[in-house]
Amino acid sequence: MIKKLAYLVGGLTLLFGLWGFYDRFAYGHQNANYGSYVVWGLWVAMYLFFAGVAAGGFMVSTLDLLFGVKIFKGTGRIALWGSLVCLVAALISIGLDNGHLFRIWKVYLQGNPFSLLFQMVWGYTLFGAISVVALVLASRQPNNPWLKPVMAVGLVVSFFISGAVGALLGVNASRPFWHVGLFPVQFPVFSLASGVAMLLTALAFFGREDDENRPQQLWILSLTSVILLIVKLYFMWADYSQSMYGNVPMNVQAVRQVLFGEYWWAFWILQLLIGSLIPLVFLIQRKFATHNHWAGWMGILMLVGYAVARGLIIFPALTVPELEALVHAFSGPHLTFHYFPSLMEWAVTSGTIGIAILGFLFGSEKLNLFSNTPKEA
Amino acid sequence: MTSKNPKEEKTAPILTRSDFLKIGGATLGAAILSELVISGPFSPEAIQGIGAEAHPGQGSEEHQWHMAIDLDRCIGCMYCVRACQAVNDVPDDNMRWNVVFPEQLEDGTEFFMNRPCQHCQEAPCVRVCPVGATWVRPDGIVAMDYDRCIGCRYCQVACPYDVRRFNWRTSDAPNPYQPTWGNAEVPRRPRGVVEKCTFCVHRIDRGVEQGLKPGVDRPATPACVVACPVGARIFGDIRDPESPVSKFLAENTTFRLREDWGTEPKVHYVRPRKKGA
């Protein structure tokens, strides 16, 4: 039942997305609501989110495929496939955000190695290759001696690519809201939290009913999720309270934008209430945490919360004018400091989500992910 | 003795289908590969390094171009803005490279703030560009290679002065700021790239080549400087003590925007004086 629902959701979101993809390719960025001031919008936020899940998914897969934790036996490939699918979704999202998607080869051949973005493109390439090799080995030759070294290198790379996302934003001194030394430290934690939530959702919804390890797996993943949620909330508190106390105007304005400004509802309702508090309350109770549907839905809520959190990192920093008077200097369709994604932006994101859902479902059947023994190819 | 089947003899092919596919595939592969190596992304021209080394011969260390803007003199007529739009073919107002807007000092003194690209020596936009599509030339001008830009807009995020503009659409509309008797001096940029003020680098390069002095000789001077009716913008080579900008900086107290951020901008401002003082 839940699988049919997932296929339906995946199909519908992709269907809506097709219109967005068409619009994006036919008219470029013309119908997007980000502009010359808020230069990055929903797609960049979703890139951060999907890239986070990809890195986190890999980290979680090492429990089974590198460290051989018995209770997680069989979950490694699920997390790895989820990670790969999310990596593809992240790259679609950021690829479509670029003005010239098909010039991306220039990053490889004409790149500036001192740019964080350059380092990330190379990092993702390496990460993708490692993930594919690891998945092939784990599926076809689970006892291959190369599997563990590959997973070990992948674990290091997954920390690099998630930390680099934090650095990508953090190096911009022009945006005090991002220019926090803790940013590259926070992001691997956020990624791990998203990866755990992804695996929790996948196991709860699609795991084998007769798997005796499943309740214990769900319970451990739920408790880990709760701990990571609390750590994440602490990071947020540290970040916001320091910004407010420090009283640097651009920083304070950005934090106010999140707490009381145009994104207050996203912060208080979506990120805190729906994405954090509700899952926290349910997942600390064993009966809910080990209940397939409850655990699955809480996983979804946490993922929504993490996606919103990414948006609340990107948008507020850019909605604060660098030169105050620019607000009234000149006007035009892409000259505003207010941002809410356009229908086309939502459609593209919807299509990307659809690709991720359907990709995960098709792949999990093809690779026989939810059985204890990998399908022989 | 075996007898040959005439039918078999007749239909025996010189090349089997699989041979044909192999040869065809190999030929196609070789053609694509050679195309990639000769003129595609793997060609020596494509792999050309970054920054100044990818653009040899552009600008010389002998000169360092700086601009001074006397905010006390500026009357907000917008001639500099229009001249920039005409010369650099910027038809859309929302794409303006050179912006002038009303501002106020803490004491209530009203003035017009001018904000072209600051051409930072330590430009944050240059550091973050993943493909080296923007770089600081030896003469200090922050240049753009529109054919190289991938449109990621990271430079816009990094710029502390909001000077960069993303090209949202292909504009084939006539430029309303272009007089009937003149033409734009640079081609219009394509959709999907980031563009910005260049200090009218094409005028400077052409002028230097012709032995003219940018900042003194009008055809070699940025359009905004030439168009200013009150002489609020001064331009020139600070390596030349006799240049207008060197003299101006020696005679006036100036400041640079966000100097404490270490960006080393090349636009200097004279603070507006309190009216009536």
JSON list of C-alpha atoms in Angstrom, two decimals, chain B residues 14-191:
[
{"chain": "B", "resi": 14, "resn": "ILE", "atom": "CA", "xyz": [32.20, -9.76, -46.67]},
{"chain": "B", "resi": 15, "resn": "LEU", "atom": "CA", "xyz": [31.39, -8.00, -43.40]},
{"chain": "B", "resi": 16, "resn": "THR", "atom": "CA", "xyz": [29.03, -9.39, -40.81]},
{"chain": "B", "resi": 17, "resn": "ARG", "atom": "CA", "xyz": [26.61, -7.09, -39.11]},
{"chain": "B", "resi": 18, "resn": "SER", "atom": "CA", "xyz": [28.68, -7.20, -35.97]},
{"chain": "B", "resi": 19, "resn": "ASP", "atom": "CA", "xyz": [31.84, -6.32, -37.95]},
{"chain": "B", "resi": 20, "resn": "PHE", "atom": "CA", "xyz": [30.01, -3.42, -39.48]},
{"chain": "B", "resi": 21, "resn": "LEU", "atom": "CA", "xyz": [28.84, -2.18, -36.10]},
{"chain": "B", "resi": 22, "resn": "LYS", "atom": "CA", "xyz": [32.34, -2.52, -34.65]},
{"chain": "B", "resi": 23, "resn": "ILE", "atom": "CA", "xyz": [33.99, -0.61, -37.50]},
{"chain": "B", "resi": 24, "resn": "GLY", "atom": "CA", "xyz": [31.22, 1.98, -37.59]},
{"chain": "B", "resi": 25, "resn": "GLY", "atom": "CA", "xyz": [31.38, 2.45, -33.82]},
{"chain": "B", "resi": 26, "resn": "ALA", "atom": "CA", "xyz": [35.15, 2.74, -33.84]},
{"chain": "B", "resi": 27, "resn": "THR", "atom": "CA", "xyz": [35.06, 5.29, -36.68]},
{"chain": "B", "resi": 28, "resn": "LEU", "atom": "CA", "xyz": [32.40, 7.35, -34.96]},
{"chain": "B", "resi": 29, "resn": "GLY", "atom": "CA", "xyz": [34.29, 7.16, -31.67]},
{"chain": "B", "resi": 30, "resn": "ALA", "atom": "CA", "xyz": [37.53, 8.24, -33.34]},
{"chain": "B", "resi": 31, "resn": "ALA", "atom": "CA", "xyz": [35.74, 11.11, -35.08]},
{"chain": "B", "resi": 32, "resn": "ILE", "atom": "CA", "xyz": [34.19, 12.34, -31.84]},
{"chain": "B", "resi": 33, "resn": "LEU", "atom": "CA", "xyz": [37.45, 11.97, -29.93]},
{"chain": "B", "resi": 34, "resn": "SER", "atom": "CA", "xyz": [39.46, 13.82, -32.55]},
{"chain": "B", "resi": 35, "resn": "GLU", "atom": "CA", "xyz": [36.84, 16.57, -32.63]},
{"chain": "B", "resi": 36, "resn": "LEU", "atom": "CA", "xyz": [37.09, 16.87, -28.85]},
{"chain": "B", "resi": 37, "resn": "VAL", "atom": "CA", "xyz": [40.87, 17.03, -28.99]},
{"chain": "B", "resi": 38, "resn": "ILE", "atom": "CA", "xyz": [41.14, 19.33, -32.01]},
{"chain": "B", "resi": 39, "resn": "SER", "atom": "CA", "xyz": [38.51, 21.94, -31.26]},
{"chain": "B", "resi": 40, "resn": "GLY", "atom": "CA", "xyz": [36.42, 20.67, -28.33]},
{"chain": "B", "resi": 41, "resn": "PRO", "atom": "CA", "xyz": [36.87, 20.77, -24.59]},
{"chain": "B", "resi": 42, "resn": "PHE", "atom": "CA", "xyz": [40.13, 18.78, -24.67]},
{"chain": "B", "resi": 43, "resn": "SER", "atom": "CA", "xyz": [41.81, 21.07, -27.19]},
{"chain": "B", "resi": 44, "resn": "PRO", "atom": "CA", "xyz": [44.88, 23.10, -26.17]},
{"chain": "B", "resi": 45, "resn": "GLU", "atom": "CA", "xyz": [42.84, 26.29, -26.66]},
{"chain": "B", "resi": 46, "resn": "ALA", "atom": "CA", "xyz": [40.18, 25.05, -24.25]},
{"chain": "B", "resi": 47, "resn": "ILE", "atom": "CA", "xyz": [42.63, 23.97, -21.57]},
{"chain": "B", "resi": 48, "resn": "GLN", "atom": "CA", "xyz": [44.16, 27.37, -21.23]},
{"chain": "B", "resi": 49, "resn": "GLY", "atom": "CA", "xyz": [44.62, 27.96, -17.54]},
{"chain": "B", "resi": 50, "resn": "ILE", "atom": "CA", "xyz": [42.90, 30.66, -15.55]},
{"chain": "B", "resi": 51, "resn": "GLY", "atom": "CA", "xyz": [43.06, 34.40, -15.04]},
{"chain": "B", "resi": 52, "resn": "ALA", "atom": "CA", "xyz": [45.64, 36.50, -16.79]},
{"chain": "B", "resi": 53, "resn": "GLU", "atom": "CA", "xyz": [47.52, 33.48, -18.15]},
{"chain": "B", "resi": 54, "resn": "ALA", "atom": "CA", "xyz": [44.40, 32.51, -20.10]},
{"chain": "B", "resi": 55, "resn": "HIS", "atom": "CA", "xyz": [44.19, 36.03, -21.53]},
{"chain": "B", "resi": 56, "resn": "PRO", "atom": "CA", "xyz": [47.76, 37.01, -22.38]},
{"chain": "B", "resi": 57, "resn": "GLY", "atom": "CA", "xyz": [48.45, 40.48, -23.64]},
{"chain": "B", "resi": 58, "resn": "GLN", "atom": "CA", "xyz": [45.44, 42.07, -21.93]},
{"chain": "B", "resi": 59, "resn": "GLY", "atom": "CA", "xyz": [46.54, 45.03, -19.82]},
{"chain": "B", "resi": 60, "resn": "SER", "atom": "CA", "xyz": [50.00, 45.85, -18.56]},
{"chain": "B", "resi": 61, "resn": "GLU", "atom": "CA", "xyz": [51.48, 46.31, -15.10]},
{"chain": "B", "resi": 62, "resn": "GLU", "atom": "CA", "xyz": [52.85, 49.66, -16.26]},
{"chain": "B", "resi": 63, "resn": "HIS", "atom": "CA", "xyz": [49.43, 51.15, -15.57]},
{"chain": "B", "resi": 64, "resn": "GLN", "atom": "CA", "xyz": [47.06, 50.92, -12.63]},
{"chain": "B", "resi": 65, "resn": "TRP", "atom": "CA", "xyz": [43.68, 52.35, -13.49]},
{"chain": "B", "resi": 66, "resn": "HIS", "atom": "CA", "xyz": [41.76, 54.02, -10.67]},
{"chain": "B", "resi": 67, "resn": "MET", "atom": "CA", "xyz": [38.67, 56.18, -10.51]},
{"chain": "B", "resi": 68, "resn": "ALA", "atom": "CA", "xyz": [37.75, 58.93, -8.07]},
{"chain": "B", "resi": 69, "resn": "ILE", "atom": "CA", "xyz": [34.19, 60.10, -7.53]},
{"chain": "B", "resi": 70, "resn": "ASP", "atom": "CA", "xyz": [33.51, 63.43, -5.88]},
{"chain": "B", "resi": 71, "resn": "LEU", "atom": "CA", "xyz": [30.19, 62.88, -4.15]},
{"chain": "B", "resi": 72, "resn": "ASP", "atom": "CA", "xyz": [30.08, 66.53, -3.24]},
{"chain": "B", "resi": 73, "resn": "ARG", "atom": "CA", "xyz": [30.00, 67.50, -6.91]},
{"chain": "B", "resi": 74, "resn": "CYS", "atom": "CA", "xyz": [27.57, 64.87, -8.19]},
{"chain": "B", "resi": 75, "resn": "ILE", "atom": "CA", "xyz": [24.18, 66.40, -9.01]},
{"chain": "B", "resi": 76, "resn": "GLY", "atom": "CA", "xyz": [22.42, 63.07, -9.73]},
{"chain": "B", "resi": 77, "resn": "CYS", "atom": "CA", "xyz": [21.71, 63.90, -13.39]},
{"chain": "B", "resi": 78, "resn": "MET", "atom": "CA", "xyz": [22.20, 60.23, -14.32]},
{"chain": "B", "resi": 79, "resn": "TYR", "atom": "CA", "xyz": [24.19, 61.09, -17.46]},
{"chain": "B", "resi": 80, "resn": "CYS", "atom": "CA", "xyz": [26.90, 58.65, -16.36]},
{"chain": "B", "resi": 81, "resn": "VAL", "atom": "CA", "xyz": [24.31, 55.89, -15.98]},
{"chain": "B", "resi": 82, "resn": "ARG", "atom": "CA", "xyz": [22.83, 56.50, -19.43]},
{"chain": "B", "resi": 83, "resn": "ALA", "atom": "CA", "xyz": [26.24, 56.82, -21.07]},
{"chain": "B", "resi": 84, "resn": "CYS", "atom": "CA", "xyz": [27.25, 53.49, -19.58]},
{"chain": "B", "resi": 85, "resn": "GLN", "atom": "CA", "xyz": [24.06, 51.86, -20.85]},
{"chain": "B", "resi": 86, "resn": "ALA", "atom": "CA", "xyz": [24.55, 53.29, -24.33]},
{"chain": "B", "resi": 87, "resn": "VAL", "atom": "CA", "xyz": [28.24, 52.49, -24.74]},
{"chain": "B", "resi": 88, "resn": "ASN", "atom": "CA", "xyz": [28.09, 49.03, -23.15]},
{"chain": "B", "resi": 89, "resn": "ASP", "atom": "CA", "xyz": [24.72, 48.17, -24.67]},
{"chain": "B", "resi": 90, "resn": "VAL", "atom": "CA", "xyz": [22.75, 47.63, -21.47]},
{"chain": "B", "resi": 91, "resn": "PRO", "atom": "CA", "xyz": [19.17, 48.16, -22.66]},
{"chain": "B", "resi": 92, "resn": "ASP", "atom": "CA", "xyz": [17.41, 47.01, -19.50]},
{"chain": "B", "resi": 93, "resn": "ASP", "atom": "CA", "xyz": [17.40, 49.33, -16.52]},
{"chain": "B", "resi": 94, "resn": "ASN", "atom": "CA", "xyz": [17.43, 46.40, -14.15]},
{"chain": "B", "resi": 95, "resn": "MET", "atom": "CA", "xyz": [20.78, 45.32, -15.59]},
{"chain": "B", "resi": 96, "resn": "ARG", "atom": "CA", "xyz": [22.55, 48.64, -14.96]},
{"chain": "B", "resi": 97, "resn": "TRP", "atom": "CA", "xyz": [26.24, 48.28, -14.29]},
{"chain": "B", "resi": 98, "resn": "ASN", "atom": "CA", "xyz": [26.67, 51.80, -13.00]},
{"chain": "B", "resi": 99, "resn": "VAL", "atom": "CA", "xyz": [24.14, 52.87, -10.39]},
{"chain": "B", "resi": 100, "resn": "VAL", "atom": "CA", "xyz": [23.45, 56.32, -8.94]},
{"chain": "B", "resi": 101, "resn": "PHE", "atom": "CA", "xyz": [20.99, 56.66, -6.09]},
{"chain": "B", "resi": 102, "resn": "PRO", "atom": "CA", "xyz": [20.02, 59.21, -3.44]},
{"chain": "B", "resi": 103, "resn": "GLU", "atom": "CA", "xyz": [21.60, 58.71, -0.02]},
{"chain": "B", "resi": 104, "resn": "GLN", "atom": "CA", "xyz": [21.90, 60.60, 3.23]},
{"chain": "B", "resi": 105, "resn": "LEU", "atom": "CA", "xyz": [24.71, 61.14, 5.70]},
{"chain": "B", "resi": 106, "resn": "GLU", "atom": "CA", "xyz": [24.10, 60.68, 9.42]},
{"chain": "B", "resi": 107, "resn": "ASP", "atom": "CA", "xyz": [23.78, 64.47, 9.76]},
{"chain": "B", "resi": 108, "resn": "GLY", "atom": "CA", "xyz": [21.02, 64.56, 7.19]},
{"chain": "B", "resi": 109, "resn": "THR", "atom": "CA", "xyz": [23.12, 65.81, 4.28]},
{"chain": "B", "resi": 110, "resn": "GLU", "atom": "CA", "xyz": [21.63, 64.45, 1.09]},
{"chain": "B", "resi": 111, "resn": "PHE", "atom": "CA", "xyz": [23.82, 63.34, -1.78]},
{"chain": "B", "resi": 112, "resn": "PHE", "atom": "CA", "xyz": [23.91, 60.95, -4.72]},
{"chain": "B", "resi": 113, "resn": "MET", "atom": "CA", "xyz": [25.82, 57.75, -4.17]},
{"chain": "B", "resi": 114, "resn": "ASN", "atom": "CA", "xyz": [27.62, 56.41, -7.25]},
{"chain": "B", "resi": 115, "resn": "ARG", "atom": "CA", "xyz": [28.43, 52.75, -7.47]},
{"chain": "B", "resi": 116, "resn": "PRO", "atom": "CA", "xyz": [30.28, 51.33, -10.46]},
{"chain": "B", "resi": 117, "resn": "CYS", "atom": "CA", "xyz": [32.29, 48.10, -10.07]},
{"chain": "B", "resi": 118, "resn": "GLN", "atom": "CA", "xyz": [34.95, 48.80, -7.46]},
{"chain": "B", "resi": 119, "resn": "HIS", "atom": "CA", "xyz": [37.58, 46.74, -9.35]},
{"chain": "B", "resi": 120, "resn": "CYS", "atom": "CA", "xyz": [39.01, 45.29, -6.16]},
{"chain": "B", "resi": 121, "resn": "GLN", "atom": "CA", "xyz": [42.64, 44.20, -6.22]},
{"chain": "B", "resi": 122, "resn": "GLU", "atom": "CA", "xyz": [41.72, 41.39, -3.78]},
{"chain": "B", "resi": 123, "resn": "ALA", "atom": "CA", "xyz": [38.40, 40.71, -5.48]},
{"chain": "B", "resi": 124, "resn": "PRO", "atom": "CA", "xyz": [36.19, 38.18, -3.65]},
{"chain": "B", "resi": 125, "resn": "CYS", "atom": "CA", "xyz": [34.35, 37.50, -6.92]},
{"chain": "B", "resi": 126, "resn": "VAL", "atom": "CA", "xyz": [37.59, 36.41, -8.57]},
{"chain": "B", "resi": 127, "resn": "ARG", "atom": "CA", "xyz": [38.53, 34.02, -5.80]},
{"chain": "B", "resi": 128, "resn": "VAL", "atom": "CA", "xyz": [35.20, 32.16, -5.85]},
{"chain": "B", "resi": 129, "resn": "CYS", "atom": "CA", "xyz": [34.67, 31.77, -9.61]},
{"chain": "B", "resi": 130, "resn": "PRO", "atom": "CA", "xyz": [34.98, 28.03, -10.32]},
{"chain": "B", "resi": 131, "resn": "VAL", "atom": "CA", "xyz": [36.13, 28.51, -13.92]},
{"chain": "B", "resi": 132, "resn": "GLY", "atom": "CA", "xyz": [38.25, 31.64, -13.71]},
{"chain": "B", "resi": 133, "resn": "ALA", "atom": "CA", "xyz": [35.78, 33.55, -15.87]},
{"chain": "B", "resi": 134, "resn": "THR", "atom": "CA", "xyz": [36.61, 36.71, -13.97]},
{"chain": "B", "resi": 135, "resn": "TRP", "atom": "CA", "xyz": [40.12, 37.84, -13.09]},
{"chain": "B", "resi": 136, "resn": "VAL", "atom": "CA", "xyz": [42.20, 40.83, -12.11]},
{"chain": "B", "resi": 137, "resn": "ARG", "atom": "CA", "xyz": [44.21, 42.01, -15.10]},
{"chain": "B", "resi": 138, "resn": "PRO", "atom": "CA", "xyz": [47.79, 43.18, -14.63]},
{"chain": "B", "resi": 139, "resn": "ASP", "atom": "CA", "xyz": [46.51, 46.78, -14.93]},
{"chain": "B", "resi": 140, "resn": "GLY", "atom": "CA", "xyz": [44.05, 46.18, -12.06]},
{"chain": "B", "resi": 141, "resn": "ILE", "atom": "CA", "xyz": [40.81, 45.95, -14.01]},
{"chain": "B", "resi": 142, "resn": "VAL", "atom": "CA", "xyz": [38.51, 43.10, -12.96]},
{"chain": "B", "resi": 143, "resn": "ALA", "atom": "CA", "xyz": [37.60, 41.58, -16.31]},
{"chain": "B", "resi": 144, "resn": "MET", "atom": "CA", "xyz": [34.96, 39.07, -17.42]},
{"chain": "B", "resi": 145, "resn": "ASP", "atom": "CA", "xyz": [35.09, 36.30, -20.00]},
{"chain": "B", "resi": 146, "resn": "TYR", "atom": "CA", "xyz": [31.47, 35.81, -20.99]},
{"chain": "B", "resi": 147, "resn": "ASP", "atom": "CA", "xyz": [32.25, 32.72, -23.06]},
{"chain": "B", "resi": 148, "resn": "ARG", "atom": "CA", "xyz": [33.67, 31.03, -20.01]},
{"chain": "B", "resi": 149, "resn": "CYS", "atom": "CA", "xyz": [31.06, 31.98, -17.39]},
{"chain": "B", "resi": 150, "resn": "ILE", "atom": "CA", "xyz": [28.82, 29.06, -16.36]},
{"chain": "B", "resi": 151, "resn": "GLY", "atom": "CA", "xyz": [26.24, 31.33, -14.69]},
{"chain": "B", "resi": 152, "resn": "CYS", "atom": "CA", "xyz": [26.53, 29.88, -11.17]},
{"chain": "B", "resi": 153, "resn": "ARG", "atom": "CA", "xyz": [26.28, 33.40, -9.68]},
{"chain": "B", "resi": 154, "resn": "TYR", "atom": "CA", "xyz": [28.75, 32.61, -6.91]},
{"chain": "B", "resi": 155, "resn": "CYS", "atom": "CA", "xyz": [30.56, 35.86, -7.80]},
{"chain": "B", "resi": 156, "resn": "GLN", "atom": "CA", "xyz": [27.35, 37.80, -7.18]},
{"chain": "B", "resi": 157, "resn": "VAL", "atom": "CA", "xyz": [27.03, 36.21, -3.77]},
{"chain": "B", "resi": 158, "resn": "ALA", "atom": "CA", "xyz": [30.65, 37.00, -2.93]},
{"chain": "B", "resi": 159, "resn": "CYS", "atom": "CA", "xyz": [30.67, 40.63, -4.12]},
{"chain": "B", "resi": 160, "resn": "PRO", "atom": "CA", "xyz": [30.26, 42.96, -1.12]},
{"chain": "B", "resi": 161, "resn": "TYR", "atom": "CA", "xyz": [29.10, 45.83, -3.34]},
{"chain": "B", "resi": 162, "resn": "ASP", "atom": "CA", "xyz": [26.28, 44.17, -5.31]},
{"chain": "B", "resi": 163, "resn": "VAL", "atom": "CA", "xyz": [27.81, 45.25, -8.59]},
{"chain": "B", "resi": 164, "resn": "ARG", "atom": "CA", "xyz": [27.19, 42.15, -10.66]},
{"chain": "B", "resi": 165, "resn": "ARG", "atom": "CA", "xyz": [24.11, 41.41, -12.73]},
{"chain": "B", "resi": 166, "resn": "PHE", "atom": "CA", "xyz": [22.90, 38.08, -14.08]},
{"chain": "B", "resi": 167, "resn": "ASN", "atom": "CA", "xyz": [21.64, 38.11, -17.64]},
{"chain": "B", "resi": 168, "resn": "TRP", "atom": "CA", "xyz": [18.10, 36.86, -17.23]},
{"chain": "B", "resi": 169, "resn": "ARG", "atom": "CA", "xyz": [16.99, 36.82, -20.84]},
{"chain": "B", "resi": 170, "resn": "THR", "atom": "CA", "xyz": [18.11, 37.18, -24.39]},
{"chain": "B", "resi": 171, "resn": "SER", "atom": "CA", "xyz": [17.39, 40.80, -25.11]},
{"chain": "B", "resi": 172, "resn": "ASP", "atom": "CA", "xyz": [17.05, 41.77, -28.74]},
{"chain": "B", "resi": 173, "resn": "ALA", "atom": "CA", "xyz": [15.12, 44.93, -27.95]},
{"chain": "B", "resi": 174, "resn": "PRO", "atom": "CA", "xyz": [16.62, 48.21, -29.20]},
{"chain": "B", "resi": 175, "resn": "ASN", "atom": "CA", "xyz": [18.63, 50.07, -26.62]},
{"chain": "B", "resi": 176, "resn": "PRO", "atom": "CA", "xyz": [16.63, 53.20, -25.70]},
{"chain": "B", "resi": 177, "resn": "TYR", "atom": "CA", "xyz": [19.77, 54.88, -24.39]},
{"chain": "B", "resi": 178, "resn": "GLN", "atom": "CA", "xyz": [21.61, 54.62, -27.65]},
{"chain": "B", "resi": 179, "resn": "PRO", "atom": "CA", "xyz": [21.48, 57.84, -29.69]},
{"chain": "B", "resi": 180, "resn": "THR", "atom": "CA", "xyz": [20.49, 57.54, -33.34]},
{"chain": "B", "resi": 181, "resn": "TRP", "atom": "CA", "xyz": [23.92, 58.82, -34.34]},
{"chain": "B", "resi": 182, "resn": "GLY", "atom": "CA", "xyz": [25.92, 56.24, -32.45]},
{"chain": "B", "resi": 183, "resn": "ASN", "atom": "CA", "xyz": [26.44, 52.57, -31.84]},
{"chain": "B", "resi": 184, "resn": "ALA", "atom": "CA", "xyz": [27.21, 50.53, -28.76]},
{"chain": "B", "resi": 185, "resn": "GLU", "atom": "CA", "xyz": [30.92, 49.87, -28.50]},
{"chain": "B", "resi": 186, "resn": "VAL", "atom": "CA", "xyz": [30.71, 46.31, -27.13]},
{"chain": "B", "resi": 187, "resn": "PRO", "atom": "CA", "xyz": [28.51, 43.36, -28.12]},
{"chain": "B", "resi": 188, "resn": "ARG", "atom": "CA", "xyz": [25.50, 42.52, -25.99]},
{"chain": "B", "resi": 189, "resn": "ARG", "atom": "CA", "xyz": [26.04, 39.63, -23.60]},
{"chain": "B", "resi": 190, "resn": "PRO", "atom": "CA", "xyz": [24.20, 36.30, -24.02]},
{"chain": "B", "resi": 191, "resn": "ARG", "atom": "CA", "xyz": [21.56, 34.99, -21.64]}
]
